[in-house]
Tab-separated table of C-alpha atoms and ligand atoms in Angstrom:
chain	number	residue	atom	x	y	z
A	36	MET	CA	109.186	103.488	106.801
A	37	SER	CA	108.489	103.091	110.561
A	38	VAL	CA	105.040	103.764	111.441
A	39	SER	CA	105.862	107.041	113.664
A	40	GLY	CA	107.673	108.194	110.408
A	41	LYS	CA	104.746	107.677	108.381
A	42	TYR	CA	102.672	109.696	111.123
A	43	GLY	CA	105.053	112.286	110.743
A	44	VAL	CA	104.952	112.516	106.978
A	45	GLY	CA	100.847	112.447	107.330
A	46	TYR	CA	101.252	115.340	109.811
A	47	ALA	CA	103.827	117.539	107.633
A	48	PHE	CA	101.716	117.010	104.901
A	49	ALA	CA	98.589	118.194	106.727
A	50	ILE	CA	100.328	121.180	108.322
A	51	ALA	CA	101.895	122.116	104.861
A	52	LEU	CA	98.395	122.059	103.435
A	53	LEU	CA	96.981	124.158	106.312
A	54	ILE	CA	99.967	126.704	106.176
A	55	GLY	CA	99.312	127.033	102.381
A	56	VAL	CA	95.624	127.773	102.833
A	57	ALA	CA	96.523	130.084	105.726
A	58	VAL	CA	99.262	132.097	103.306
A	59	ALA	CA	96.608	132.215	100.643
A	60	ALA	CA	93.949	133.320	102.975
A	61	TYR	CA	96.377	136.194	104.338
A	62	VAL	CA	97.038	137.113	100.564
A	63	GLY	CA	93.171	137.402	99.918
A	64	GLN	CA	92.848	139.320	103.140
A	65	THR	CA	95.718	141.894	102.138
A	66	ARG	CA	94.184	142.222	98.806
A	67	TYR	CA	90.751	142.880	100.381
A	68	GLU	CA	92.273	145.536	102.747
A	69	GLU	CA	93.908	147.293	100.021
A	70	SER	CA	90.987	147.621	97.610
A	71	SER	CA	88.870	148.673	100.671
A	72	GLU	CA	91.578	151.378	101.305
A	73	VAL	CA	91.539	152.357	97.721
A	74	ALA	CA	87.583	152.648	97.699
A	75	GLU	CA	87.401	154.650	101.069
A	76	ARG	CA	90.540	157.256	99.740
A	77	ALA	CA	88.273	157.661	96.536
A	78	ASN	CA	84.992	158.153	98.496
A	79	ARG	CA	87.227	160.708	100.577
A	80	VAL	CA	88.292	162.427	97.503
A	81	ILE	CA	84.621	162.547	96.296
A	82	SER	CA	83.385	164.058	99.360
A	83	ASP	CA	86.288	166.731	99.769
A	84	LEU	CA	85.580	167.727	96.151
A	85	GLU	CA	81.905	167.979	97.021
A	86	MET	CA	82.690	170.155	100.329
A	87	LEU	CA	85.075	172.337	98.133
A	88	TRP	CA	82.084	172.965	95.607
A	89	THR	CA	79.910	173.959	98.552
A	90	GLU	CA	82.426	176.296	100.109
A	91	LEU	CA	82.890	177.802	96.658
A	92	ILE	CA	79.160	178.296	96.262
A	93	GLU	CA	79.168	179.488	99.817
A	94	ALA	CA	82.029	182.056	99.016
A	95	GLU	CA	80.512	183.222	95.483
A	96	SER	CA	77.003	183.645	97.341
A	97	GLY	CA	78.786	185.918	100.153
A	98	GLN	CA	80.626	188.013	97.221
A	99	ARG	CA	77.178	188.558	95.170
A	100	GLY	CA	75.449	189.348	98.620
A	101	TYR	CA	78.212	191.777	99.396
A	102	ILE	CA	78.124	193.527	95.659
A	103	ILE	CA	74.327	193.637	95.586
A	104	THR	CA	74.055	195.107	99.118
A	105	GLY	CA	77.307	196.130	100.606
A	106	ASN	CA	76.518	194.262	103.748
A	107	GLN	CA	79.779	193.588	105.487
A	108	GLU	CA	78.111	190.086	106.584
A	109	TYR	CA	78.180	188.843	103.111
A	110	LEU	CA	81.726	190.117	102.670
A	111	ASN	CA	82.866	187.902	105.832
A	112	GLN	CA	80.922	184.780	104.565
A	113	ALA	CA	83.164	185.103	101.264
A	114	LYS	CA	86.411	185.636	103.363
A	115	GLN	CA	85.526	182.870	105.479
A	116	GLN	CA	85.442	180.165	102.560
A	117	TRP	CA	88.540	181.360	101.061
A	118	PRO	CA	91.204	180.003	103.597
A	119	SER	CA	88.617	176.949	103.931
A	120	ILE	CA	89.113	176.228	100.172
A	121	THR	CA	92.847	176.670	100.413
A	122	ASP	CA	92.852	174.048	103.397
A	123	ARG	CA	90.827	171.613	101.718
A	124	LEU	CA	92.892	171.855	98.492
A	125	SER	CA	96.170	171.009	100.739
A	126	ARG	CA	94.339	168.107	102.363
A	127	LEU	CA	93.298	166.631	98.793
A	128	ALA	CA	96.823	167.065	97.481
A	129	PRO	CA	98.194	163.908	99.007
A	130	LEU	CA	95.099	161.860	98.135
A	131	VAL	CA	95.362	162.428	94.528
A	132	GLU	CA	99.245	161.846	94.568
A	133	GLY	CA	100.418	159.135	92.625
A	134	ASP	CA	97.956	159.117	89.720
A	135	ALA	CA	99.172	161.071	86.890
A	136	SER	CA	95.462	162.212	85.174
A	137	LEU	CA	94.131	162.840	88.537
A	138	ASN	CA	97.324	164.917	89.028
A	139	ALA	CA	96.747	167.132	85.792
A	140	GLN	CA	93.139	167.740	86.896
A	141	PHE	CA	93.846	168.727	90.594
A	142	ALA	CA	96.282	171.097	89.306
A	143	GLN	CA	93.763	172.479	86.786
A	144	LEU	CA	91.315	172.620	89.620
A	145	ARG	CA	93.454	174.219	92.072
A	146	GLY	CA	94.491	177.001	89.100
A	147	ASP	CA	91.029	177.819	88.405
A	148	LEU	CA	90.095	178.201	92.082
A	149	THR	CA	92.744	180.363	92.860
A	150	ASP	CA	91.547	182.247	89.738
A	151	ARG	CA	88.057	182.412	90.985
A	152	ILE	CA	88.977	183.698	94.399
A	153	GLU	CA	91.180	186.315	92.645
A	154	VAL	CA	88.314	187.206	90.688
A	155	SER	CA	85.861	187.544	93.676
A	156	ARG	CA	88.648	189.589	95.552
A	157	VAL	CA	88.801	191.842	92.495
A	158	ALA	CA	85.225	192.480	92.370
A	159	ILE	CA	85.037	193.076	96.151
A	160	ALA	CA	87.885	195.466	96.194
A	161	LYS	CA	85.713	197.484	93.248
A	162	ARG	CA	82.620	197.480	95.338
A	163	GLN	CA	84.734	198.834	98.227
A	164	SER	CA	86.339	201.490	96.122
A	165	GLY	CA	84.057	202.385	93.296
A	166	GLY	CA	80.868	201.128	94.707
A	167	PHE	CA	78.120	198.784	93.019
A	168	GLN	CA	78.541	199.689	89.356
A	169	PRO	CA	82.033	198.737	88.290
A	170	ALA	CA	81.721	195.823	90.527
A	171	ALA	CA	78.568	194.612	88.786
A	172	LEU	CA	80.228	195.288	85.560
A	173	LEU	CA	83.054	192.962	86.348
A	174	VAL	CA	80.380	190.236	87.372
A	175	ALA	CA	78.448	190.639	84.462
A	176	SER	CA	81.689	190.166	82.320
A	177	GLY	CA	80.826	186.547	83.352
A	178	GLN	CA	84.557	186.014	83.897
A	179	GLY	CA	83.662	184.535	87.443
A	180	LYS	CA	80.862	182.317	85.856
A	181	ARG	CA	83.004	180.886	83.557
A	182	LEU	CA	85.684	179.866	85.983
A	183	THR	CA	82.762	178.300	88.320
A	184	ASP	CA	81.414	176.262	85.305
A	185	GLY	CA	84.968	175.103	84.466
A	186	ILE	CA	85.642	174.176	88.046
A	187	ARG	CA	82.164	172.425	88.141
A	188	ASP	CA	83.208	170.243	84.941
A	189	ILE	CA	86.456	169.444	86.804
A	190	ILE	CA	84.936	168.217	89.764
A	191	ASP	CA	82.592	166.098	87.754
A	192	ASP	CA	85.392	164.585	85.989
A	193	MET	CA	87.345	163.994	88.882
A	194	GLU	CA	84.595	162.423	90.490
A	195	ALA	CA	83.693	160.411	87.780
A	196	THR	CA	87.207	158.842	87.484
A	197	GLN	CA	86.823	158.257	91.570
A	198	ARG	CA	83.443	156.730	91.068
A	199	HIS	CA	85.178	154.344	88.339
A	200	ILE	CA	88.068	153.690	90.955
A	201	ILE	CA	85.184	152.837	93.671
A	202	THR	CA	83.316	150.484	91.148
A	203	ALA	CA	86.733	148.560	90.249
A	204	ALA	CA	87.945	148.352	94.167
A	205	ASN	CA	84.609	147.122	95.253
A	206	ALA	CA	84.515	144.466	92.564
A	207	ARG	CA	88.277	143.294	93.953
A	208	THR	CA	86.925	143.627	97.571
A	209	ALA	CA	84.097	141.456	96.691
A	210	GLU	CA	86.392	138.848	94.534
A	211	SER	CA	88.999	138.834	97.274
A	212	LEU	CA	86.214	138.404	99.841
A	213	ASP	CA	84.821	135.604	97.969
A	214	PHE	CA	88.265	134.006	97.375
A	215	VAL	CA	88.922	133.862	101.139
A	216	ILE	CA	85.766	132.600	102.018
A	217	SER	CA	86.146	129.784	99.023
A	218	LEU	CA	89.641	129.139	100.000
A	219	SER	CA	88.565	128.759	103.797
A	220	THR	CA	85.774	126.547	103.114
A	221	PHE	CA	87.477	124.332	100.694
A	222	GLY	CA	90.797	124.429	102.385
A	223	ALA	CA	89.279	123.103	105.780
A	224	ILE	CA	87.320	120.751	103.390
A	225	ALA	CA	90.681	119.611	101.704
A	226	VAL	CA	92.635	119.532	105.040
A	227	ALA	CA	90.022	117.541	106.900
A	228	SER	CA	89.499	114.916	103.993
A	229	ALA	CA	93.274	114.550	103.812
A	230	ILE	CA	93.592	113.644	107.481
A	231	LEU	CA	90.493	111.450	107.114
A	232	ILE	CA	91.789	109.637	104.014
A	233	ALA	CA	95.303	109.358	105.337
A	234	GLY	CA	93.814	108.274	108.640
A	235	TYR	CA	91.589	105.678	107.224
A	236	LEU	CA	94.411	104.533	104.810
A	237	MET	CA	97.063	104.093	107.824
A	238	THR	CA	94.616	102.414	110.096
A	239	ARG	CA	93.532	100.242	107.171
A	240	GLN	CA	97.142	99.323	106.471
A	241	MET	CA	98.078	98.836	110.141
A	242	THR	CA	94.834	96.539	110.747
A	243	ARG	CA	95.973	94.490	107.981
A	244	ARG	CA	99.826	93.975	108.959
A	245	VAL	CA	98.537	93.363	112.526
A	246	GLN	CA	96.058	90.794	110.919
A	247	GLN	CA	99.012	89.064	109.246
A	248	LEU	CA	100.751	88.793	112.373
A	249	VAL	CA	98.224	87.647	114.238
A	250	GLU	CA	97.420	84.848	111.701
A	251	VAL	CA	100.917	83.547	111.817
A	252	THR	CA	101.434	83.482	115.493
A	253	ASP	CA	98.069	81.897	115.886
A	254	VAL	CA	99.413	79.191	113.608
A	255	LEU	CA	102.680	79.075	115.157
A	256	GLY	CA	100.724	78.809	118.495
A	257	GLY	CA	98.888	75.779	117.196
A	258	GLY	CA	102.254	74.072	116.657
A	259	ASP	CA	103.168	74.566	113.154
A	260	LEU	CA	106.661	75.902	113.495
A	261	ALA	CA	107.100	76.232	109.612
A	262	ALA	CA	104.720	79.373	109.423
A	263	ARG	CA	106.515	82.568	108.610
A	264	VAL	CA	105.540	86.168	108.609
A	265	ALA	CA	105.935	87.649	105.068
A	266	LEU	CA	108.448	90.445	105.426
A	267	ARG	CA	107.780	93.483	103.433
A	268	GLY	CA	109.209	96.895	103.518
A	269	HIS	CA	111.175	98.371	106.271
A	270	ASP	CA	108.587	99.250	108.874
A	271	ASP	CA	108.102	98.606	112.656
A	272	PHE	CA	105.816	95.512	111.473
A	273	THR	CA	108.683	94.195	109.601
A	274	SER	CA	110.803	94.252	112.770
A	275	ILE	CA	108.042	92.485	114.935
A	276	GLY	CA	107.760	90.061	111.691
A	277	ARG	CA	111.499	89.402	111.554
A	278	ALA	CA	111.515	88.907	115.598
A	279	ILE	CA	108.425	86.303	115.142
A	280	ASN	CA	110.422	84.468	112.155
A	281	ASN	CA	113.788	84.169	114.295
A	282	MET	CA	111.689	83.036	117.211
A	283	ALA	CA	109.955	80.493	115.354
A	284	ALA	CA	113.168	79.357	113.513
A	285	ASN	CA	114.872	78.911	116.720
A	286	LEU	CA	111.765	77.051	118.192
A	287	GLN	CA	112.062	74.809	114.954
A	288	ALA	CA	115.555	74.060	115.435
A	289	SER	CA	114.982	73.206	118.999
A	290	ARG	CA	112.027	71.051	118.059
A	291	GLU	CA	114.218	69.077	115.546
A	292	THR	CA	116.864	68.623	117.946
A	293	LEU	CA	114.519	67.238	120.823
A	294	ASN	CA	113.042	65.069	117.872
A	295	ALA	CA	116.283	63.583	116.670
A	296	PHE	CA	117.184	63.034	120.622
A	297	ALA	CA	114.039	61.039	121.301
A	298	TYR	CA	114.334	59.092	117.868
A	299	THR	CA	117.961	58.225	119.020
A	300	VAL	CA	117.271	57.439	122.528
A	301	ALA	CA	114.167	55.140	121.508
A	302	HIS	CA	116.090	53.450	118.850
A	303	ASP	CA	119.341	52.842	120.832
A	304	LEU	CA	117.246	51.466	123.814
A	305	ARG	CA	115.822	48.713	121.565
A	306	ALA	CA	119.263	46.655	121.575
A	307	PRO	CA	119.261	46.364	125.311
A	308	LEU	CA	115.386	45.717	125.473
A	309	ARG	CA	115.830	42.890	122.841
A	310	ALA	CA	118.219	41.409	125.416
A	311	LEU	CA	115.891	41.822	128.236
A	312	GLN	CA	113.070	40.328	126.482
A	313	GLY	CA	115.227	37.397	124.900
A	314	PHE	CA	116.716	36.478	128.289
A	315	SER	CA	113.361	36.873	130.179
A	316	LYS	CA	111.969	34.670	127.679
A	317	ALA	CA	114.491	32.035	127.730
A	318	LEU	CA	114.189	32.078	131.749
A	319	ILE	CA	110.365	31.522	131.292
A	320	ASP	CA	110.954	28.829	128.466
A	321	ASP	CA	114.110	26.945	129.479
A	322	TYR	CA	114.589	27.527	133.099
A	323	SER	CA	111.134	27.679	134.947
A	324	ASP	CA	111.399	23.941	136.619
A	325	GLN	CA	114.818	25.442	138.202
A	326	LEU	CA	112.969	28.370	139.562
A	327	ASN	CA	110.612	28.622	142.502
A	328	THR	CA	106.953	30.153	142.000
A	329	GLU	CA	108.288	33.763	142.794
A	330	GLY	CA	111.033	33.546	140.644
A	331	ARG	CA	108.968	32.208	137.742
A	332	ASP	CA	106.515	35.209	138.644
A	333	TRP	CA	109.413	37.737	138.521
A	334	ALA	CA	110.738	36.175	135.091
A	335	ARG	CA	107.182	36.795	133.772
A	336	ARG	CA	107.018	40.328	134.859
A	337	ILE	CA	110.321	41.188	133.534
A	338	PHE	CA	109.051	39.858	130.200
A	339	SER	CA	105.761	41.698	130.270
A	340	ALA	CA	107.550	44.822	131.258
A	341	ALA	CA	110.034	44.563	128.669
A	342	GLN	CA	106.822	43.869	126.027
A	343	ARG	CA	105.332	47.155	127.269
A	344	MET	CA	108.591	49.214	126.927
A	345	ASP	CA	108.811	47.958	123.383
A	346	GLU	CA	105.353	49.182	122.738
A	347	LEU	CA	106.035	52.610	124.070
A	348	LEU	CA	109.558	52.529	121.983
A	349	THR	CA	107.818	51.490	118.803
A	350	ASP	CA	105.074	54.472	119.330
A	351	ILE	CA	107.747	56.853	120.036
A	352	LEU	CA	109.527	56.022	116.829
A	353	GLU	CA	106.451	55.982	115.034
A	354	TYR	CA	105.802	59.409	116.238
A	355	SER	CA	109.283	60.620	115.454
A	356	ARG	CA	108.945	59.118	111.909
A	357	VAL	CA	105.529	61.122	111.316
A	358	ASN	CA	107.445	64.147	112.635
A	359	ARG	CA	110.286	63.859	110.347
A	360	GLU	CA	109.025	62.046	107.383
A	361	ASN	CA	109.620	64.080	104.011
A	362	MET	CA	105.920	63.859	102.925
A	363	GLN	CA	104.714	63.910	99.172
A	364	LEU	CA	101.243	65.282	99.186
A	365	VAL	CA	99.818	63.583	96.310
A	366	PRO	CA	95.884	62.843	95.452
A	367	VAL	CA	95.125	59.466	97.089
A	368	LYS	CA	92.003	57.270	97.042
A	369	LEU	CA	90.705	57.309	100.463
A	370	GLU	CA	88.584	54.450	99.677
A	371	ASN	CA	91.707	51.996	99.164
A	372	VAL	CA	93.348	53.206	102.093
A	373	VAL	CA	90.631	52.527	104.169
A	374	ASP	CA	90.288	49.280	102.513
A	375	ASP	CA	93.944	48.378	102.761
A	376	VAL	CA	93.656	49.428	106.667
A	377	LEU	CA	90.560	47.148	107.245
A	378	ALA	CA	92.573	44.235	105.540
A	379	SER	CA	95.217	44.655	107.627
A	380	LEU	CA	93.247	45.139	110.902
A	381	SER	CA	91.126	42.121	110.072
A	382	SER	CA	92.474	39.753	112.712
A	383	SER	CA	91.855	42.161	115.662
A	384	ILE	CA	88.500	43.064	114.278
A	385	ALA	CA	87.486	39.438	114.004
A	386	GLU	CA	88.875	38.855	117.635
A	387	ALA	CA	86.726	41.574	118.966
A	388	LYS	CA	83.905	40.659	116.929
A	389	ALA	CA	83.278	43.901	115.737
A	390	THR	CA	81.461	44.897	112.663
A	391	VAL	CA	82.643	47.615	110.553
A	392	THR	CA	80.302	49.319	108.111
A	393	VAL	CA	81.905	51.307	105.480
A	394	GLU	CA	79.744	54.054	103.523
A	395	ARG	CA	81.170	54.151	100.069
A	396	PRO	CA	82.193	55.919	97.811
A	397	PHE	CA	84.785	57.874	99.425
A	398	PRO	CA	86.268	61.405	97.678
A	399	ALA	CA	90.102	61.251	96.862
A	400	VAL	CA	92.083	63.434	99.285
A	401	ILE	CA	95.766	65.143	98.775
A	402	ALA	CA	97.914	63.013	101.387
A	403	HIS	CA	101.146	61.325	102.018
A	404	ARG	CA	99.590	57.715	101.851
A	405	PRO	CA	101.650	56.013	104.490
A	406	VAL	CA	100.920	58.619	107.189
A	407	LEU	CA	97.358	58.743	106.112
A	408	GLU	CA	97.223	54.723	106.567
A	409	GLN	CA	98.795	55.130	110.223
A	410	ALA	CA	96.299	57.765	111.107
A	411	ILE	CA	93.222	55.760	109.927
A	412	THR	CA	94.603	52.634	111.452
A	413	ASN	CA	94.961	54.281	114.902
A	414	LEU	CA	91.370	55.638	114.579
A	415	ILE	CA	89.769	52.301	113.830
A	416	THR	CA	92.151	50.357	116.363
A	417	ASN	CA	90.780	52.868	119.129
A	418	ALA	CA	87.295	52.451	118.008
A	419	VAL	CA	87.560	48.552	118.034
A	420	LYS	CA	89.390	48.805	121.675
A	421	PHE	CA	87.249	51.444	123.798
A	422	THR	CA	84.164	49.679	123.597
A	423	LYS	CA	81.976	48.985	126.883
A	424	PRO	CA	82.540	45.831	128.677
A	425	ARG	CA	80.800	43.103	127.009
A	426	ALA	CA	79.616	45.144	124.040
A	427	VAL	CA	80.079	44.268	120.517
A	428	PRO	CA	81.732	47.008	118.855
A	429	GLU	CA	79.754	48.566	115.974
A	430	ILE	CA	81.742	51.059	113.838
A	431	ARG	CA	80.735	53.189	110.833
A	432	VAL	CA	83.292	54.828	108.226
A	433	TRP	CA	82.072	57.475	106.084
A	434	ALA	CA	83.053	60.509	104.497
A	435	GLN	CA	81.684	63.694	103.399
A	436	ALA	CA	83.029	66.640	100.803
A	437	THR	CA	82.707	70.366	101.644
A	438	ASN	CA	84.289	73.607	100.307
A	439	GLY	CA	87.396	71.738	98.826
A	440	THR	CA	87.901	69.505	101.901
A	441	VAL	CA	86.970	66.006	102.619
A	442	ARG	CA	86.093	64.736	106.301
A	443	LEU	CA	86.548	60.969	107.211
A	444	TRP	CA	84.663	59.967	110.025
A	445	VAL	CA	85.163	56.989	112.307
A	446	VAL	CA	82.159	56.332	114.502
A	447	ASP	CA	81.868	54.031	117.261
A	448	GLU	CA	79.203	53.316	120.264
A	449	GLY	CA	81.920	52.762	122.802
A	450	ILE	CA	82.699	54.480	126.210
A	451	GLY	CA	82.829	57.894	125.105
A	452	ILE	CA	84.904	60.899	125.981
A	453	ALA	CA	84.060	63.565	128.445
A	454	PRO	CA	84.070	66.974	127.031
A	455	ASP	CA	86.846	68.179	129.300
A	456	HIS	CA	89.190	65.524	127.770
A	457	GLN	CA	88.376	65.549	124.209
A	458	GLU	CA	91.102	68.075	123.202
A	459	ARG	CA	93.967	66.787	125.328
A	460	ILE	CA	93.751	63.069	124.340
A	461	PHE	CA	95.401	64.338	121.096
A	462	ASN	CA	98.598	65.102	123.046
A	463	VAL	CA	101.374	62.748	123.570
A	464	PHE	CA	100.959	60.336	126.555
A	465	GLU	CA	97.557	61.419	127.471
A	466	ARG	CA	95.409	58.227	128.514
A	467	LEU	CA	92.240	58.228	130.303
A	468	HIS	CA	92.698	54.676	131.344
A	469	ASP	CA	95.039	52.526	133.128
A	470	ALA	CA	96.952	49.836	131.023
A	471	GLU	CA	94.738	46.886	132.955
A	472	SER	CA	91.316	48.030	131.647
A	473	TYR	CA	92.395	49.260	128.134
A	474	PRO	CA	95.958	48.643	127.026
A	475	GLY	CA	97.890	51.481	124.918
A	476	THR	CA	100.672	53.976	125.185
A	477	GLY	CA	98.623	57.332	124.686
A	478	ILE	CA	100.667	58.076	121.594
A	479	GLY	CA	98.060	56.869	118.981
A	480	LEU	CA	96.132	60.083	118.626
A	481	ALA	CA	99.085	62.357	118.895
A	482	ILE	CA	100.320	60.714	115.641
A	483	VAL	CA	97.021	61.040	114.106
A	484	ARG	CA	97.131	64.943	114.654
A	485	LYS	CA	100.483	65.354	113.862
A	486	GLY	CA	100.468	63.333	110.547
A	487	ILE	CA	97.098	65.117	109.538
A	488	GLU	CA	98.382	68.521	110.443
A	489	ARG	CA	101.803	68.069	108.359
A	490	MET	CA	99.403	67.158	105.399
A	491	GLY	CA	97.708	70.473	105.804
A	492	GLY	CA	94.841	69.015	107.510
A	493	ARG	CA	92.376	69.168	110.696
A	494	THR	CA	91.730	66.555	113.445
A	495	GLY	CA	88.911	66.503	115.851
A	496	VAL	CA	86.282	64.482	117.753
A	497	GLU	CA	82.855	64.671	118.983
A	498	SER	CA	81.546	62.449	121.894
A	499	VAL	CA	79.077	61.867	124.363
A	500	PRO	CA	80.048	59.682	127.286
A	501	GLY	CA	78.762	56.298	127.368
A	502	GLN	CA	77.142	56.765	124.012
A	503	GLY	CA	80.137	56.666	121.753
A	504	SER	CA	82.669	58.909	119.680
A	505	GLN	CA	83.010	60.130	116.426
A	506	PHE	CA	86.727	60.968	115.375
A	507	TRP	CA	87.209	62.727	112.280
A	508	ILE	CA	90.102	63.618	109.861
A	509	GLU	CA	90.066	66.396	107.424
A	510	LEU	CA	92.111	66.848	104.428
A	511	PRO	CA	92.380	69.080	101.175
A	512	SER	CA	90.139	67.194	98.221
A	513	GLY	CA	91.936	65.368	95.947
A	514	ASP	CA	89.116	65.125	93.341
A	515	HIS	CA	89.910	67.982	90.946
A	516	SER	CA	93.355	68.281	91.476
B	824	LIG	P1	96.223	54.833	123.382
B	824	LIG	O1	94.913	54.196	122.639
B	824	LIG	O2	97.486	54.115	123.199
B	824	LIG	O3	95.781	54.972	124.906
B	824	LIG	P2	95.853	57.178	122.231
B	824	LIG	O4	96.340	58.529	121.897
B	824	LIG	O5	95.076	56.631	120.818
B	824	LIG	O6	96.451	56.410	123.127
B	824	LIG	O7	94.408	57.719	122.814
B	824	LIG	C1	94.307	58.435	124.144
B	824	LIG	C2	93.262	58.360	124.792
B	824	LIG	O8	92.007	58.790	124.142
B	824	LIG	C3	93.059	56.884	124.983
B	824	LIG	O9	93.660	56.377	126.191
B	824	LIG	C4	91.593	57.050	125.290
B	824	LIG	O10	91.339	57.236	126.841
B	824	LIG	C5	90.999	58.028	124.482
B	824	LIG	N1	90.221	57.310	123.261
B	824	LIG	C6	90.974	57.320	122.197
B	824	LIG	N2	89.964	56.750	121.331
B	824	LIG	C7	88.981	56.723	121.803
B	824	LIG	C8	87.628	55.923	121.626
B	824	LIG	N3	87.307	55.602	120.435
B	824	LIG	N4	86.596	56.217	122.396
B	824	LIG	C9	86.848	56.321	124.069
B	824	LIG	N5	88.099	56.705	124.052
B	824	LIG	C10	89.202	57.041	123.324
């Protein structure tokens, strides 16, 4: 999946989580409002019932006052309350709708109140028509009191029911509130954690992939064109990796073509060069008495130029061989290789009156023996060659093993190399001196570096101009393989 696709999925997940939390919070909020509404309605029922009771008591006291005193004001008081009671009952009706038991109680209440008002009306009418006595007899019969007591009981029952409803609704309200608060808190934490974790994981994965790309491009930049990015999955990094691999493969193919070309050219030039060498030598050996001084000088110059070209072609072919050789990497005894190299260089070492100190023992390395031998030969040849004028070369060869690798040092006390040049002398044809002062082709160290790198190793130099150089090559240890 592409990087933007991954981000898309991450965002979609976070948004889905947020929507889920919002929906649950909305449901919780609705439940909270519903139960608050139920509690509020029950409270209204209770307060209406209490008002109803007060109005009834007011009406009764008016009725009683009128019967006892015959005072019109009491009569008005009673009469005023009756329509209020009826109105309140009408307002209460919709509030108790939908609850069967409450409805039954309400019907009973309505009937009893109507009856109670009727009893009052009759008593008042008796007071008006027959005076105190008949009305007092009706009151004393207790009919009105029984109705009033019954009404109180119904009101008490209805209020008790409403109180239960309020308690339950309050519990639900608190529950819903708790739910919304917990959900908002945990939801926010969950969304934030999900975003953080997803962000962390994606960043980590991307950093790793970028690191892999950087590692491979570093190796390619260092010249090892065999390095490839491991292709995994189908995201943008895989596409970049594939592009890098294609580029490396193309570069590798071009390099191989160039190598093959250089090899063929160097190889094919040898035949005409041999002729040039042979004929110039023949001129010097067999016809020098027929040439004047200038002719002899020219013949010698042709011969030495041909010699130099031969050295160059030999080195180019050697470099090409190191580049192309199919290497078999096996444990090699470094000590034997050093001994063989010193034996093969013994005459030039003796000629230069050089002393070579070999500090034994040497660990084994993993290498391709002919290329390793060539590299050590080049280093010791240079150590013998680049000495200060009239000085006797003193060379030390030693090795150290660290962390699975072995580093072989070739140390001289020669002319040394300025820091600016210490890296570039490993390139092909890089020389710091003219052929008169120090003969050479400028390919020796390039062969060392290429050969050692192809065996999975590294090369380098530490040097102080005028004090000497310490060249090193490093290869995987072969002691425990
Ligand atoms: P060549 O020896 O044929 O000139 P190399 O590639 O072996 O080519 O070396 C490149 C250059 O590095 C040399 O020309 C020389 O200037 C410098 N160099 C190599 N080895 C040494 C050394 N041991 N001491 C000082 N300079 C060195």
